[in-house]
Amino acid sequence: DQQVKQNSPSLSVQEGRISILNCDYTNSMFDYFLWYKKYPAEGPTFLISISSIKDKNEDGRFTVFLNKSAKHLSLHIVPSQPGDSAVYFCAARTEYGNKLVFGAGTILRVKS
Amino acid sequence: DTGVSQNPRHKITKRGQNVTFRCDPISEHNRLYWYRQTLGQGPEFLTYFQNEAQLEKSRLLSDRFSAERPKGSFSTLEIQRTEQGDSAMYLCASSLFGKRPTGELFFGEGSRLTVL
């Protein structure tokens, strides 16, 4: 069963505009949510996280929003840059903090 | 500070052969994870160690798969009698449990397995 879902396989955005990547989850016991970025032939790298007790976390151009009632989170990138083109994975930490569960990823392409 | 290192980066083998992957985690990290990623999917959890103890195994980890972490340092993942369905990217990650509340994992670049 897919506990973390990213329903948009790909997203194309113009340079300088906002990119919004979405993620839905089913397990209300997840306590942290993370976003990872992955370039081809590299491992995923951590981008930003949010605790389940918060509704927003911001780091530079990246902001993550959490809506617990809807079991939905989103990553906003403003302004988008061509170097942001990558696959973005949403991940959630299981209760007891033992492991991360990942979504299928969204391919972001930022056009210059 | 060197990151997580995985070897080999790419392995091509024939069906039925055994393969072994090695992972060297970030040196002070006490937790080590193995994930598998196939095309169009996110990383799927296989197993994890805390120091030398293997604490959890996914049901994805059939009895042809075995992982070890002797002495709590590097880890190996062996796949016996490989099948074409084993073709995937095998990712290793490490973390220092208790240090970072987010549960952030640091990933290696992966070992890509192709079974012919």
XYZ file of N, CA and C in Angstrom, chain B residues 38-84:
141
model
N 13.329 1.355 -8.471
C 13.120 0.949 -9.857
C 12.592 2.146 -10.642
N 12.596 2.012 -11.957
C 12.258 3.130 -12.838
C 10.860 3.648 -12.555
N 10.774 4.951 -12.344
C 9.473 5.572 -12.128
C 8.936 5.445 -10.717
N 9.730 4.865 -9.833
C 9.302 4.699 -8.451
C 10.259 5.410 -7.503
N 9.769 5.645 -6.309
C 10.655 6.190 -5.295
C 11.430 5.080 -4.606
N 12.410 5.447 -3.804
C 13.160 4.425 -3.066
C 12.237 3.604 -2.152
N 12.420 2.282 -2.178
C 11.638 1.393 -1.331
C 12.556 0.796 -0.273
N 12.103 0.841 0.965
C 12.886 0.362 2.085
C 13.102 -1.144 2.001
N 14.349 -1.573 2.239
C 14.663 -2.994 2.289
C 14.994 -3.455 3.710
N 15.960 -2.754 4.331
C 16.402 -3.159 5.658
C 17.218 -2.048 6.286
N 17.381 -2.113 7.615
C 18.276 -1.169 8.248
C 18.982 -1.790 9.442
N 20.140 -1.220 9.754
C 20.977 -1.648 10.878
C 21.163 -0.482 11.836
N 21.216 -0.801 13.092
C 21.726 0.143 14.077
C 22.985 -0.498 14.643
N 24.099 0.140 14.377
C 25.407 -0.479 14.630
C 25.450 -1.803 13.870
N 25.733 -2.923 14.520
C 25.826 -4.175 13.768
C 24.525 -4.960 13.749
N 23.529 -4.495 14.479
C 22.265 -5.228 14.591
C 21.305 -4.857 13.460
N 20.804 -5.886 12.788
C 19.796 -5.675 11.745
C 18.446 -5.621 12.438
N 17.818 -4.451 12.458
C 16.626 -4.252 13.271
C 15.316 -4.450 12.531
N 15.319 -4.288 11.233
C 14.075 -4.447 10.487
C 14.381 -4.871 9.057
N 13.548 -5.767 8.546
C 13.648 -6.197 7.155
C 12.278 -6.080 6.504
N 12.241 -5.538 5.310
C 10.996 -5.435 4.562
C 10.618 -6.804 4.004
N 9.315 -6.965 3.775
C 8.897 -8.208 3.122
C 9.373 -8.258 1.678
N 9.878 -7.107 1.169
C 10.473 -7.096 -0.169
C 11.774 -7.897 -0.190
N 12.372 -8.053 0.966
C 13.672 -8.716 1.068
C 13.445 -10.220 1.131
N 13.456 -10.862 -0.060
C 13.225 -12.296 -0.089
C 14.421 -13.031 0.502
N 14.285 -14.354 0.636
C 15.376 -15.122 1.248
C 16.604 -15.209 0.340
N 16.507 -14.693 -0.887
C 17.701 -14.636 -1.736
C 18.576 -13.436 -1.387
N 18.031 -12.536 -0.604
C 18.748 -11.320 -0.225
C 19.280 -11.473 1.197
N 20.525 -11.062 1.398
C 21.054 -11.024 2.753
C 21.926 -9.788 2.914
N 21.804 -9.158 4.047
C 22.588 -7.968 4.330
C 23.306 -8.171 5.653
N 24.509 -7.629 5.701
C 25.301 -7.720 6.922
C 25.967 -6.383 7.191
N 26.281 -6.175 8.442
C 27.053 -4.995 8.825
C 27.973 -5.394 9.978
N 29.008 -6.168 9.632
C 29.928 -6.630 10.672
C 30.640 -5.442 11.312
N 30.770 -5.482 12.628
C 31.483 -4.443 13.378
C 30.812 -3.073 13.267
N 29.640 -3.021 12.742
C 28.916 -1.754 12.716
C 29.500 -0.689 11.832
N 30.329 -1.093 10.846
C 30.900 -0.076 9.954
C 30.298 -0.222 8.573
N 31.029 -0.803 7.616
C 30.504 -0.969 6.268
C 29.440 -2.059 6.256
N 28.671 -2.089 5.184
C 27.637 -3.109 5.032
C 27.736 -3.735 3.643
N 27.297 -4.974 3.552
C 27.185 -5.630 2.254
C 25.757 -6.113 2.050
N 25.329 -6.067 0.813
C 24.034 -6.595 0.409
C 24.301 -7.632 -0.674
N 23.964 -8.884 -0.397
C 24.190 -9.956 -1.356
C 22.859 -10.428 -1.911
N 22.823 -10.623 -3.198
C 21.649 -11.195 -3.855
C 22.093 -12.506 -4.489
N 21.468 -13.588 -4.073
C 21.806 -14.892 -4.629
C 20.826 -15.265 -5.733
N 21.327 -16.013 -6.692
C 20.477 -16.525 -7.788
C 19.642 -15.383 -8.378
N 20.314 -14.387 -8.880
C 19.634 -13.183 -9.357
C 18.577 -13.505 -10.412
N 17.531 -12.690 -10.401
C 16.441 -12.780 -11.365
C 16.338 -11.435 -12.086
N 15.703 -11.437 -13.239
C 15.599 -10.182 -13.990
C 14.841 -9.124 -13.197
